[in-house]
């Protein structure tokens, strides 16, 4: 079943955020996804960022910079987003394994050029940013205050099929 | 037009291409450890698909936290152990026979030229040292690998790194790969296979080649690879001698995977290592790299020698050569984890373990140990480690701890003085 995308955005304005920052290794002893929930972004180093903030609790979209999710292959990183209802990540670029893990779980890892990410981040000044994802059209609409901006994005046919199937296990099981 | 090693492996293993550019490959090896596999097992059970595609192609180890340190890690080990028994997986390595995954699987001869290998572990790229395509994946890819024996990839382009010249004394594969990552940056090889070539690689033994390939992922690479040659054949010979009439025949067969002379590369990086000095990381990203000499004098609290990067016999030999007859600084805790039982025994036989113990090092059982701060050897807030591992991320070896990556020789020299030290300055 396809997941719900879009919603309230949180901005992580830094490149090279690694999976140890998204979910520290000491929590890898958990054997259920739900148990990871409180530890989201616990070790993230960005000035002013608070992993316990209401803003993060409310967020269902993460907007960030280059090489997001680098480091360990742990799928606990997409899972900690999933169990916190963050099903959409928008970044300039991703580490390969993290990106694949997002689509394998039926979630979205959207790539936008730096200029678009700059505009999205600037939009925060107008207030809370809400992002709507139109997957078939490949269009993101970001709303903040009275401003309204659109960005087009591309994902591959394969990634789209994974999202529609609800993930790689479903896709592969039906086909192989 | 010629093909790269990776392109040859993709072509020979292609099972399906459901959409242009999405290549589904048949897998020769699916490797499993107790951290990322239990969730895949639980999901397969929940889906009522608790099956394995081929028990002989699965290789399973408990390595990250062993012996188990608490109820949670004991449960992870139990899930993996019960599953391996239930499916009668012949190659399952439990305590007493276990070691760090990327050291023990090659040592058992499980990785061969031309193979496709996945594991729920980012440093799976290590196995490319044998001329295999070996990629770290998440738990979902692992789950499908276990059940169906396939994995999907966007066909990676190849980035060729030519290592020319000759290594100066005291400069090792670890120094070379740190330098390469410094050049490429942490995402300079994303979605690429990093092919290590040149006379420096030709002269390296398999331990050193594994160190090179191990850290390809720190530049974002999908797999590191070295070309199979007589060094590869020699290493594998005891496992393959029934398959070939002689070594020359094995070499002829494995040579089919070597990249063609007219293969096309996404990019080429030429590095002359002749003037390279021992390297070290600073900061929290593996591309923050400097000569050790520039950080000399920085105080450290713990020295760790081990891991899938530098816990092999060759690494222990290099460290022991520095430590022999000396005692480490009072201010430092030294920990060494030989990566496998065989390495431990060989080191014992050579007297290396004695050297470590005489110098004041704690020798642990084969395990990932201090490398990822979830087992033994965790750093306290504000502490600094000199480590032969592969990641210096914030909190990697313990919350609030700082990690400097370096070669075993540099780590040993640092243990003796208690401050970051280039080994040559001790002589
Ligand atoms: S030694 Fe460290 S990097 Fe290697 S597999 Fe173990 S935890 Fe991962």
mmCIF file with all atom_site columns, N, CA, C and O in Angstrom, chain A residues 16 18 20 25 28-30 43 45 67 71-73 75 79 94 96-97 101 104 157-158 168 170 173 175-176, chain B residues 16 19 24 39 47 49 72-73 76 120-122 136 138-141 144 148 186-187 222 285 391 393 399:
data_model
loop_
_atom_site.group_PDB
_atom_site.id
_atom_site.type_symbol
_atom_site.label_atom_id
_atom_site.label_alt_id
_atom_site.label_comp_id
_atom_site.label_asym_id
_atom_site.label_entity_id
_atom_site.label_seq_id
_atom_site.pdbx_PDB_ins_code
_atom_site.Cartn_x
_atom_site.Cartn_y
_atom_site.Cartn_z
_atom_site.occupancy
_atom_site.B_iso_or_equiv
_atom_site.pdbx_formal_charge
_atom_site.auth_seq_id
_atom_site.auth_comp_id
_atom_site.auth_asym_id
_atom_site.auth_atom_id
_atom_site.pdbx_PDB_model_num
ATOM 1   N N  . UNK A 1 16  ? 26.232 16.205  4.338   1.00 0.00 ? 16  UNK A N  1
ATOM 2   C CA . UNK A 1 16  ? 26.922 15.048  4.914   1.00 0.00 ? 16  UNK A CA 1
ATOM 3   C C  . UNK A 1 16  ? 26.360 14.603  6.271   1.00 0.00 ? 16  UNK A C  1
ATOM 4   O O  . UNK A 1 16  ? 27.108 14.161  7.144   1.00 0.00 ? 16  UNK A O  1
ATOM 5   N N  . UNK A 1 18  ? 25.159 12.048  8.585   1.00 0.00 ? 18  UNK A N  1
ATOM 6   C CA . UNK A 1 18  ? 25.356 10.599  8.459   1.00 0.00 ? 18  UNK A CA 1
ATOM 7   C C  . UNK A 1 18  ? 24.329 9.824   9.282   1.00 0.00 ? 18  UNK A C  1
ATOM 8   O O  . UNK A 1 18  ? 23.609 10.385  10.104  1.00 0.00 ? 18  UNK A O  1
ATOM 9   N N  . UNK A 1 20  ? 24.758 7.716   11.619  1.00 0.00 ? 20  UNK A N  1
ATOM 10  C CA . UNK A 1 20  ? 25.013 7.708   13.067  1.00 0.00 ? 20  UNK A CA 1
ATOM 11  C C  . UNK A 1 20  ? 24.315 8.904   13.726  1.00 0.00 ? 20  UNK A C  1
ATOM 12  O O  . UNK A 1 20  ? 23.888 8.825   14.878  1.00 0.00 ? 20  UNK A O  1
ATOM 13  N N  . UNK A 1 25  ? 24.431 4.303   16.909  1.00 0.00 ? 25  UNK A N  1
ATOM 14  C CA . UNK A 1 25  ? 24.653 2.847   16.891  1.00 0.00 ? 25  UNK A CA 1
ATOM 15  C C  . UNK A 1 25  ? 24.148 2.160   18.147  1.00 0.00 ? 25  UNK A C  1
ATOM 16  O O  . UNK A 1 25  ? 23.714 1.019   18.100  1.00 0.00 ? 25  UNK A O  1
ATOM 17  N N  . UNK A 1 28  ? 20.969 0.293   17.920  1.00 0.00 ? 28  UNK A N  1
ATOM 18  C CA . UNK A 1 28  ? 20.822 -0.779  16.935  1.00 0.00 ? 28  UNK A CA 1
ATOM 19  C C  . UNK A 1 28  ? 20.543 -2.124  17.596  1.00 0.00 ? 28  UNK A C  1
ATOM 20  O O  . UNK A 1 28  ? 20.341 -3.129  16.928  1.00 0.00 ? 28  UNK A O  1
ATOM 21  N N  . UNK A 1 29  ? 20.511 -2.121  18.924  1.00 0.00 ? 29  UNK A N  1
ATOM 22  C CA . UNK A 1 29  ? 20.181 -3.361  19.620  1.00 0.00 ? 29  UNK A CA 1
ATOM 23  C C  . UNK A 1 29  ? 18.673 -3.591  19.640  1.00 0.00 ? 29  UNK A C  1
ATOM 24  O O  . UNK A 1 29  ? 18.214 -4.637  20.074  1.00 0.00 ? 29  UNK A O  1
ATOM 25  N N  . UNK A 1 30  ? 17.903 -2.600  19.198  1.00 0.00 ? 30  UNK A N  1
ATOM 26  C CA . UNK A 1 30  ? 16.447 -2.764  19.153  1.00 0.00 ? 30  UNK A CA 1
ATOM 27  C C  . UNK A 1 30  ? 16.080 -3.684  17.991  1.00 0.00 ? 30  UNK A C  1
ATOM 28  O O  . UNK A 1 30  ? 16.684 -3.624  16.924  1.00 0.00 ? 30  UNK A O  1
ATOM 29  N N  . UNK A 1 43  ? 21.894 12.531  17.760  1.00 0.00 ? 43  UNK A N  1
ATOM 30  C CA . UNK A 1 43  ? 23.280 13.028  17.775  1.00 0.00 ? 43  UNK A CA 1
ATOM 31  C C  . UNK A 1 43  ? 23.569 14.042  16.661  1.00 0.00 ? 43  UNK A C  1
ATOM 32  O O  . UNK A 1 43  ? 24.727 14.299  16.340  1.00 0.00 ? 43  UNK A O  1
ATOM 33  N N  . UNK A 1 45  ? 24.493 17.223  14.760  1.00 0.00 ? 45  UNK A N  1
ATOM 34  C CA . UNK A 1 45  ? 25.224 18.433  15.123  1.00 0.00 ? 45  UNK A CA 1
ATOM 35  C C  . UNK A 1 45  ? 24.882 19.564  14.164  1.00 0.00 ? 45  UNK A C  1
ATOM 36  O O  . UNK A 1 45  ? 25.445 19.658  13.085  1.00 0.00 ? 45  UNK A O  1
ATOM 37  N N  . UNK A 1 67  ? 24.527 14.753  0.110   1.00 0.00 ? 67  UNK A N  1
ATOM 38  C CA . UNK A 1 67  ? 25.079 13.500  0.643   1.00 0.00 ? 67  UNK A CA 1
ATOM 39  C C  . UNK A 1 67  ? 24.372 13.066  1.925   1.00 0.00 ? 67  UNK A C  1
ATOM 40  O O  . UNK A 1 67  ? 24.987 12.586  2.867   1.00 0.00 ? 67  UNK A O  1
ATOM 41  N N  . UNK A 1 71  ? 27.467 7.074   5.396   1.00 0.00 ? 71  UNK A N  1
ATOM 42  C CA . UNK A 1 71  ? 27.964 6.256   6.498   1.00 0.00 ? 71  UNK A CA 1
ATOM 43  C C  . UNK A 1 71  ? 27.356 4.874   6.510   1.00 0.00 ? 71  UNK A C  1
ATOM 44  O O  . UNK A 1 71  ? 27.243 4.227   5.479   1.00 0.00 ? 71  UNK A O  1
ATOM 45  N N  . UNK A 1 72  ? 26.941 4.459   7.683   1.00 0.00 ? 72  UNK A N  1
ATOM 46  C CA . UNK A 1 72  ? 26.460 3.089   7.894   1.00 0.00 ? 72  UNK A CA 1
ATOM 47  C C  . UNK A 1 72  ? 25.252 2.770   7.026   1.00 0.00 ? 72  UNK A C  1
ATOM 48  O O  . UNK A 1 72  ? 24.457 3.632   6.689   1.00 0.00 ? 72  UNK A O  1
ATOM 49  N N  . UNK A 1 73  ? 25.122 1.459   6.704   1.00 0.00 ? 73  UNK A N  1
ATOM 50  C CA . UNK A 1 73  ? 24.013 1.010   5.849   1.00 0.00 ? 73  UNK A CA 1
ATOM 51  C C  . UNK A 1 73  ? 22.720 0.851   6.620   1.00 0.00 ? 73  UNK A C  1
ATOM 52  O O  . UNK A 1 73  ? 21.700 0.497   6.060   1.00 0.00 ? 73  UNK A O  1
ATOM 53  N N  . UNK A 1 75  ? 19.336 0.413   8.056   1.00 0.00 ? 75  UNK A N  1
ATOM 54  C CA . UNK A 1 75  ? 18.005 0.834   7.609   1.00 0.00 ? 75  UNK A CA 1
ATOM 55  C C  . UNK A 1 75  ? 17.234 1.441   8.777   1.00 0.00 ? 75  UNK A C  1
ATOM 56  O O  . UNK A 1 75  ? 16.147 1.978   8.616   1.00 0.00 ? 75  UNK A O  1
ATOM 57  N N  . UNK A 1 79  ? 13.936 3.907   9.012   1.00 0.00 ? 79  UNK A N  1
ATOM 58  C CA . UNK A 1 79  ? 12.883 3.425   9.919   1.00 0.00 ? 79  UNK A CA 1
ATOM 59  C C  . UNK A 1 79  ? 12.542 4.455   10.988  1.00 0.00 ? 79  UNK A C  1
ATOM 60  O O  . UNK A 1 79  ? 11.387 4.622   11.348  1.00 0.00 ? 79  UNK A O  1
ATOM 61  N N  . UNK A 1 94  ? 22.024 12.201  -2.119  1.00 0.00 ? 94  UNK A N  1
ATOM 62  C CA . UNK A 1 94  ? 21.999 11.186  -1.064  1.00 0.00 ? 94  UNK A CA 1
ATOM 63  C C  . UNK A 1 94  ? 23.192 10.254  -1.167  1.00 0.00 ? 94  UNK A C  1
ATOM 64  O O  . UNK A 1 94  ? 23.743 10.067  -2.243  1.00 0.00 ? 94  UNK A O  1
ATOM 65  N N  . UNK A 1 96  ? 24.180 6.436   -1.503  1.00 0.00 ? 96  UNK A N  1
ATOM 66  C CA . UNK A 1 96  ? 23.447 5.421   -2.258  1.00 0.00 ? 96  UNK A CA 1
ATOM 67  C C  . UNK A 1 96  ? 22.573 4.526   -1.390  1.00 0.00 ? 96  UNK A C  1
ATOM 68  O O  . UNK A 1 96  ? 21.401 4.307   -1.685  1.00 0.00 ? 96  UNK A O  1
ATOM 69  N N  . UNK A 1 97  ? 23.142 3.983   -0.307  1.00 0.00 ? 97  UNK A N  1
ATOM 70  C CA . UNK A 1 97  ? 22.406 2.971   0.458   1.00 0.00 ? 97  UNK A CA 1
ATOM 71  C C  . UNK A 1 97  ? 21.187 3.608   1.135   1.00 0.00 ? 97  UNK A C  1
ATOM 72  O O  . UNK A 1 97  ? 20.096 3.048   1.112   1.00 0.00 ? 97  UNK A O  1
ATOM 73  N N  . UNK A 1 101 ? 17.387 2.528   0.555   1.00 0.00 ? 101 UNK A N  1
ATOM 74  C CA . UNK A 1 101 ? 16.600 2.086   1.705   1.00 0.00 ? 101 UNK A CA 1
ATOM 75  C C  . UNK A 1 101 ? 15.266 2.832   1.794   1.00 0.00 ? 101 UNK A C  1
ATOM 76  O O  . UNK A 1 101 ? 14.249 2.244   2.180   1.00 0.00 ? 101 UNK A O  1
ATOM 77  N N  . UNK A 1 104 ? 13.131 1.368   -0.938  1.00 0.00 ? 104 UNK A N  1
ATOM 78  C CA . UNK A 1 104 ? 12.840 -0.029  -0.591  1.00 0.00 ? 104 UNK A CA 1
ATOM 79  C C  . UNK A 1 104 ? 11.743 -0.143  0.450   1.00 0.00 ? 104 UNK A C  1
ATOM 80  O O  . UNK A 1 104 ? 11.018 -1.129  0.504   1.00 0.00 ? 104 UNK A O  1
ATOM 81  N N  . UNK A 1 157 ? 11.424 5.317   -12.992 1.00 0.00 ? 157 UNK A N  1
ATOM 82  C CA . UNK A 1 157 ? 10.255 4.425   -13.104 1.00 0.00 ? 157 UNK A CA 1
ATOM 83  C C  . UNK A 1 157 ? 10.329 3.330   -12.044 1.00 0.00 ? 157 UNK A C  1
ATOM 84  O O  . UNK A 1 157 ? 9.319  2.931   -11.458 1.00 0.00 ? 157 UNK A O  1
ATOM 85  N N  . UNK A 1 158 ? 11.540 2.849   -11.818 1.00 0.00 ? 158 UNK A N  1
ATOM 86  C CA . UNK A 1 158 ? 11.725 1.768   -10.852 1.00 0.00 ? 158 UNK A CA 1
ATOM 87  C C  . UNK A 1 158 ? 11.377 2.249   -9.443  1.00 0.00 ? 158 UNK A C  1
ATOM 88  O O  . UNK A 1 158 ? 10.632 1.593   -8.702  1.00 0.00 ? 158 UNK A O  1
ATOM 89  N N  . UNK A 1 168 ? 10.204 -2.792  -1.705  1.00 0.00 ? 168 UNK A N  1
ATOM 90  C CA . UNK A 1 168 ? 10.941 -3.763  -2.535  1.00 0.00 ? 168 UNK A CA 1
ATOM 91  C C  . UNK A 1 168 ? 10.538 -5.205  -2.222  1.00 0.00 ? 168 UNK A C  1
ATOM 92  O O  . UNK A 1 168 ? 10.517 -6.053  -3.105  1.00 0.00 ? 168 UNK A O  1
ATOM 93  N N  . UNK A 1 170 ? 7.599  -6.335  -1.437  1.00 0.00 ? 170 UNK A N  1
ATOM 94  C CA . UNK A 1 170 ? 6.344  -6.574  -2.159  1.00 0.00 ? 170 UNK A CA 1
ATOM 95  C C  . UNK A 1 170 ? 6.608  -6.712  -3.656  1.00 0.00 ? 170 UNK A C  1
ATOM 96  O O  . UNK A 1 170 ? 6.093  -7.614  -4.315  1.00 0.00 ? 170 UNK A O  1
ATOM 97  N N  . UNK A 1 173 ? 8.654  -9.927  -4.401  1.00 0.00 ? 173 UNK A N  1
ATOM 98  C CA . UNK A 1 173 ? 7.906  -11.140 -4.122  1.00 0.00 ? 173 UNK A CA 1
ATOM 99  C C  . UNK A 1 173 ? 6.892  -11.417 -5.230  1.00 0.00 ? 173 UNK A C  1
ATOM 100 O O  . UNK A 1 173 ? 6.637  -12.573 -5.578  1.00 0.00 ? 173 UNK A O  1
ATOM 101 N N  . UNK A 1 175 ? 7.355  -10.676 -8.292  1.00 0.00 ? 175 UNK A N  1
ATOM 102 C CA . UNK A 1 175 ? 8.010  -10.818 -9.588  1.00 0.00 ? 175 UNK A CA 1
ATOM 103 C C  . UNK A 1 175 ? 9.016  -11.964 -9.678  1.00 0.00 ? 175 UNK A C  1
ATOM 104 O O  . UNK A 1 175 ? 9.239  -12.494 -10.753 1.00 0.00 ? 175 UNK A O  1
ATOM 105 N N  . UNK A 1 176 ? 9.661  -12.322 -8.555  1.00 0.00 ? 176 UNK A N  1
ATOM 106 C CA . UNK A 1 176 ? 10.753 -13.315 -8.636  1.00 0.00 ? 176 UNK A CA 1
ATOM 107 C C  . UNK A 1 176 ? 10.414 -14.597 -7.877  1.00 0.00 ? 176 UNK A C  1
ATOM 108 O O  . UNK A 1 176 ? 9.717  -14.577 -6.909  1.00 0.00 ? 176 UNK A O  1
ATOM 109 N N  . UNK B 2 16  ? 17.216 -9.568  -14.436 1.00 0.00 ? 16  UNK B N  1
ATOM 110 C CA . UNK B 2 16  ? 16.025 -8.862  -14.896 1.00 0.00 ? 16  UNK B CA 1
ATOM 111 C C  . UNK B 2 16  ? 16.350 -7.373  -14.966 1.00 0.00 ? 16  UNK B C  1
ATOM 112 O O  . UNK B 2 16  ? 17.219 -6.885  -14.241 1.00 0.00 ? 16  UNK B O  1
ATOM 113 N N  . UNK B 2 19  ? 12.881 -2.004  -15.337 1.00 0.00 ? 19  UNK B N  1
ATOM 114 C CA . UNK B 2 19  ? 12.812 -0.676  -15.962 1.00 0.00 ? 19  UNK B CA 1
ATOM 115 C C  . UNK B 2 19  ? 14.212 -0.343  -16.439 1.00 0.00 ? 19  UNK B C  1
ATOM 116 O O  . UNK B 2 19  ? 15.190 -0.810  -15.849 1.00 0.00 ? 19  UNK B O  1
ATOM 117 N N  . UNK B 2 24  ? 18.569 -5.980  -11.887 1.00 0.00 ? 24  UNK B N  1
ATOM 118 C CA . UNK B 2 24  ? 18.380 -6.943  -10.811 1.00 0.00 ? 24  UNK B CA 1
ATOM 119 C C  . UNK B 2 24  ? 19.372 -8.076  -11.031 1.00 0.00 ? 24  UNK B C  1
ATOM 120 O O  . UNK B 2 24  ? 19.342 -8.746  -12.069 1.00 0.00 ? 24  UNK B O  1
ATOM 121 N N  . UNK B 2 39  ? 16.011 -8.075  12.062  1.00 0.00 ? 39  UNK B N  1
ATOM 122 C CA . UNK B 2 39  ? 14.771 -7.407  11.642  1.00 0.00 ? 39  UNK B CA 1
ATOM 123 C C  . UNK B 2 39  ? 14.269 -8.010  10.328  1.00 0.00 ? 39  UNK B C  1
ATOM 124 O O  . UNK B 2 39  ? 13.065 -8.164  10.117  1.00 0.00 ? 39  UNK B O  1
ATOM 125 N N  . UNK B 2 47  ? 5.673  -12.245 7.509   1.00 0.00 ? 47  UNK B N  1
ATOM 126 C CA . UNK B 2 47  ? 5.048  -12.407 6.191   1.00 0.00 ? 47  UNK B CA 1
ATOM 127 C C  . UNK B 2 47  ? 4.763  -13.877 5.853   1.00 0.00 ? 47  UNK B C  1
ATOM 128 O O  . UNK B 2 47  ? 4.336  -14.189 4.743   1.00 0.00 ? 47  UNK B O  1
ATOM 129 N N  . UNK B 2 49  ? 7.014  -16.068 5.252   1.00 0.00 ? 49  UNK B N  1
ATOM 130 C CA . UNK B 2 49  ? 7.943  -16.432 4.168   1.00 0.00 ? 49  UNK B CA 1
ATOM 131 C C  . UNK B 2 49  ? 9.310  -16.739 4.776   1.00 0.00 ? 49  UNK B C  1
ATOM 132 O O  . UNK B 2 49  ? 10.342 -16.301 4.270   1.00 0.00 ? 49  UNK B O  1
ATOM 133 N N  . UNK B 2 72  ? 19.271 -7.308  25.368  1.00 0.00 ? 72  UNK B N  1
ATOM 134 C CA . UNK B 2 72  ? 18.915 -6.947  23.984  1.00 0.00 ? 72  UNK B CA 1
ATOM 135 C C  . UNK B 2 72  ? 19.874 -7.568  22.967  1.00 0.00 ? 72  UNK B C  1
ATOM 136 O O  . UNK B 2 72  ? 19.449 -8.109  21.952  1.00 0.00 ? 72  UNK B O  1
ATOM 137 N N  . UNK B 2 73  ? 21.176 -7.468  23.237  1.00 0.00 ? 73  UNK B N  1
ATOM 138 C CA . UNK B 2 73  ? 22.130 -8.026  22.263  1.00 0.00 ? 73  UNK B CA 1
ATOM 139 C C  . UNK B 2 73  ? 22.096 -9.562  22.298  1.00 0.00 ? 73  UNK B C  1
ATOM 140 O O  . UNK B 2 73  ? 22.317 -10.207 21.278  1.00 0.00 ? 73  UNK B O  1
ATOM 141 N N  . UNK B 2 76  ? 19.282 -10.428 19.988  1.00 0.00 ? 76  UNK B N  1
ATOM 142 C CA . UNK B 2 76  ? 19.678 -10.334 18.576  1.00 0.00 ? 76  UNK B CA 1
ATOM 143 C C  . UNK B 2 76  ? 20.464 -11.570 18.156  1.00 0.00 ? 76  UNK B C  1
ATOM 144 O O  . UNK B 2 76  ? 20.218 -12.150 17.095  1.00 0.00 ? 76  UNK B O  1
ATOM 145 N N  . UNK B 2 120 ? 24.110 -6.611  4.859   1.00 0.00 ? 120 UNK B N  1
ATOM 146 C CA . UNK B 2 120 ? 23.526 -5.445  5.523   1.00 0.00 ? 120 UNK B CA 1
ATOM 147 C C  . UNK B 2 120 ? 24.576 -4.725  6.332   1.00 0.00 ? 120 UNK B C  1
ATOM 148 O O  . UNK B 2 120 ? 24.500 -4.632  7.548   1.00 0.00 ? 120 UNK B O  1
ATOM 149 N N  . UNK B 2 121 ? 25.592 -4.226  5.619   1.00 0.00 ? 121 UNK B N  1
ATOM 150 C CA . UNK B 2 121 ? 26.723 -3.596  6.286   1.00 0.00 ? 121 UNK B CA 1
ATOM 151 C C  . UNK B 2 121 ? 27.492 -2.777  5.254   1.00 0.00 ? 121 UNK B C  1
ATOM 152 O O  . UNK B 2 121 ? 27.862 -3.299  4.203   1.00 0.00 ? 121 UNK B O  1
ATOM 153 N N  . UNK B 2 122 ? 27.725 -1.520  5.557   1.00 0.00 ? 122 UNK B N  1
ATOM 154 C CA . UNK B 2 122 ? 28.276 -0.633  4.519   1.00 0.00 ? 122 UNK B CA 1
ATOM 155 C C  . UNK B 2 122 ? 29.685 -1.018  4.088   1.00 0.00 ? 122 UNK B C  1
ATOM 156 O O  . UNK B 2 122 ? 30.088 -0.729  2.970   1.00 0.00 ? 122 UNK B O  1
ATOM 157 N N  . UNK B 2 136 ? 27.332 -2.946  0.234   1.00 0.00 ? 136 UNK B N  1
ATOM 158 C CA . UNK B 2 136 ? 26.526 -2.854  1.447   1.00 0.00 ? 136 UNK B CA 1
ATOM 159 C C  . UNK B 2 136 ? 25.108 -2.483  1.074   1.00 0.00 ? 136 UNK B C  1
ATOM 160 O O  . UNK B 2 136 ? 24.882 -1.737  0.125   1.00 0.00 ? 136 UNK B O  1
ATOM 161 N N  . UNK B 2 138 ? 20.774 -2.173  2.797   1.00 0.00 ? 138 UNK B N  1
ATOM 162 C CA . UNK B 2 138 ? 19.948 -2.088  3.992   1.00 0.00 ? 138 UNK B CA 1
ATOM 163 C C  . UNK B 2 138 ? 19.263 -3.417  4.264   1.00 0.00 ? 138 UNK B C  1
ATOM 164 O O  . UNK B 2 138 ? 19.452 -4.405  3.546   1.00 0.00 ? 138 UNK B O  1
ATOM 165 N N  . UNK B 2 139 ? 18.453 -3.413  5.317   1.00 0.00 ? 139 UNK B N  1
ATOM 166 C CA . UNK B 2 139 ? 17.814 -4.654  5.747   1.00 0.00 ? 139 UNK B CA 1
ATOM 167 C C  . UNK B 2 139 ? 16.780 -5.166  4.742   1.00 0.00 ? 139 UNK B C  1
ATOM 168 O O  . UNK B 2 139 ? 16.616 -6.369  4.574   1.00 0.00 ? 139 UNK B O  1
ATOM 169 N N  . UNK B 2 140 ? 16.093 -4.263  4.038   1.00 0.00 ? 140 UNK B N  1
ATOM 170 C CA . UNK B 2 140 ? 15.092 -4.702  3.058   1.00 0.00 ? 140 UNK B CA 1
ATOM 171 C C  . UNK B 2 140 ? 15.766 -5.417  1.886   1.00 0.00 ? 140 UNK B C  1
ATOM 172 O O  . UNK B 2 140 ? 15.306 -6.481  1.460   1.00 0.00 ? 140 UNK B O  1
ATOM 173 N N  . UNK B 2 141 ? 16.858 -4.848  1.368   1.00 0.00 ? 141 UNK B N  1
ATOM 174 C CA . UNK B 2 141 ? 17.607 -5.526  0.304   1.00 0.00 ? 141 UNK B CA 1
ATOM 175 C C  . UNK B 2 141 ? 18.128 -6.875  0.799   1.00 0.00 ? 141 UNK B C  1
ATOM 176 O O  . UNK B 2 141 ? 18.115 -7.866  0.068   1.00 0.00 ? 141 UNK B O  1
ATOM 177 N N  . UNK B 2 144 ? 15.240 -9.427  0.875   1.00 0.00 ? 144 UNK B N  1
ATOM 178 C CA . UNK B 2 144 ? 14.934 -9.941  -0.464  1.00 0.00 ? 144 UNK B CA 1
ATOM 179 C C  . UNK B 2 144 ? 16.077 -10.848 -0.936  1.00 0.00 ? 144 UNK B C  1
ATOM 180 O O  . UNK B 2 144 ? 15.840 -11.880 -1.570  1.00 0.00 ? 144 UNK B O  1
ATOM 181 N N  . UNK B 2 148 ? 15.093 -14.395 -2.086  1.00 0.00 ? 148 UNK B N  1
ATOM 182 C CA . UNK B 2 148 ? 15.042 -14.580 -3.543  1.00 0.00 ? 148 UNK B CA 1
ATOM 183 C C  . UNK B 2 148 ? 16.411 -14.694 -4.209  1.00 0.00 ? 148 UNK B C  1
ATOM 184 O O  . UNK B 2 148 ? 16.488 -15.012 -5.395  1.00 0.00 ? 148 UNK B O  1
ATOM 185 N N  . UNK B 2 186 ? 33.824 13.023  0.796   1.00 0.00 ? 186 UNK B N  1
ATOM 186 C CA . UNK B 2 186 ? 32.963 11.948  1.306   1.00 0.00 ? 186 UNK B CA 1
ATOM 187 C C  . UNK B 2 186 ? 31.871 11.522  0.328   1.00 0.00 ? 186 UNK B C  1
ATOM 188 O O  . UNK B 2 186 ? 31.236 10.494  0.538   1.00 0.00 ? 186 UNK B O  1
ATOM 189 N N  . UNK B 2 187 ? 31.619 12.304  -0.720  1.00 0.00 ? 187 UNK B N  1
ATOM 190 C CA . UNK B 2 187 ? 30.666 11.813  -1.719  1.00 0.00 ? 187 UNK B CA 1
ATOM 191 C C  . UNK B 2 187 ? 31.251 11.814  -3.130  1.00 0.00 ? 187 UNK B C  1
ATOM 192 O O  . UNK B 2 187 ? 30.522 11.747  -4.115  1.00 0.00 ? 187 UNK B O  1
ATOM 193 N N  . UNK B 2 222 ? 30.191 2.457   -4.125  1.00 0.00 ? 222 UNK B N  1
ATOM 194 C CA . UNK B 2 222 ? 29.337 1.280   -3.983  1.00 0.00 ? 222 UNK B CA 1
ATOM 195 C C  . UNK B 2 222 ? 30.179 0.065   -3.624  1.00 0.00 ? 222 UNK B C  1
ATOM 196 O O  . UNK B 2 222 ? 29.827 -0.712  -2.745  1.00 0.00 ? 222 UNK B O  1
ATOM 197 N N  . UNK B 2 285 ? 34.591 13.884  9.806   1.00 0.00 ? 285 UNK B N  1
ATOM 198 C CA . UNK B 2 285 ? 34.324 13.290  8.497   1.00 0.00 ? 285 UNK B CA 1
ATOM 199 C C  . UNK B 2 285 ? 35.603 12.622  8.016   1.00 0.00 ? 285 UNK B C  1
ATOM 200 O O  . UNK B 2 285 ? 36.690 13.165  8.199   1.00 0.00 ? 285 UNK B O  1
ATOM 201 N N  . UNK B 2 391 ? 35.734 4.946   10.680  1.00 0.00 ? 391 UNK B N  1
ATOM 202 C CA . UNK B 2 391 ? 34.780 6.063   10.802  1.00 0.00 ? 391 UNK B CA 1
ATOM 203 C C  . UNK B 2 391 ? 35.116 6.941   11.997  1.00 0.00 ? 391 UNK B C  1
ATOM 204 O O  . UNK B 2 391 ? 35.308 6.449   13.103  1.00 0.00 ? 391 UNK B O  1
ATOM 205 N N  . UNK B 2 393 ? 32.998 9.575   12.735  1.00 0.00 ? 393 UNK B N  1
ATOM 206 C CA . UNK B 2 393 ? 31.787 10.372  12.933  1.00 0.00 ? 393 UNK B CA 1
ATOM 207 C C  . UNK B 2 393 ? 31.641 10.780  14.396  1.00 0.00 ? 393 UNK B C  1
ATOM 208 O O  . UNK B 2 393 ? 32.059 10.057  15.302  1.00 0.00 ? 393 UNK B O  1
ATOM 209 N N  . UNK B 2 399 ? 29.305 8.552   22.810  1.00 0.00 ? 399 UNK B N  1
ATOM 210 C CA . UNK B 2 399 ? 28.747 9.911   22.729  1.00 0.00 ? 399 UNK B CA 1
ATOM 211 C C  . UNK B 2 399 ? 29.749 10.950  23.254  1.00 0.00 ? 399 UNK B C  1
ATOM 212 O O  . UNK B 2 399 ? 30.298 10.794  24.343  1.00 0.00 ? 399 UNK B O  1
#
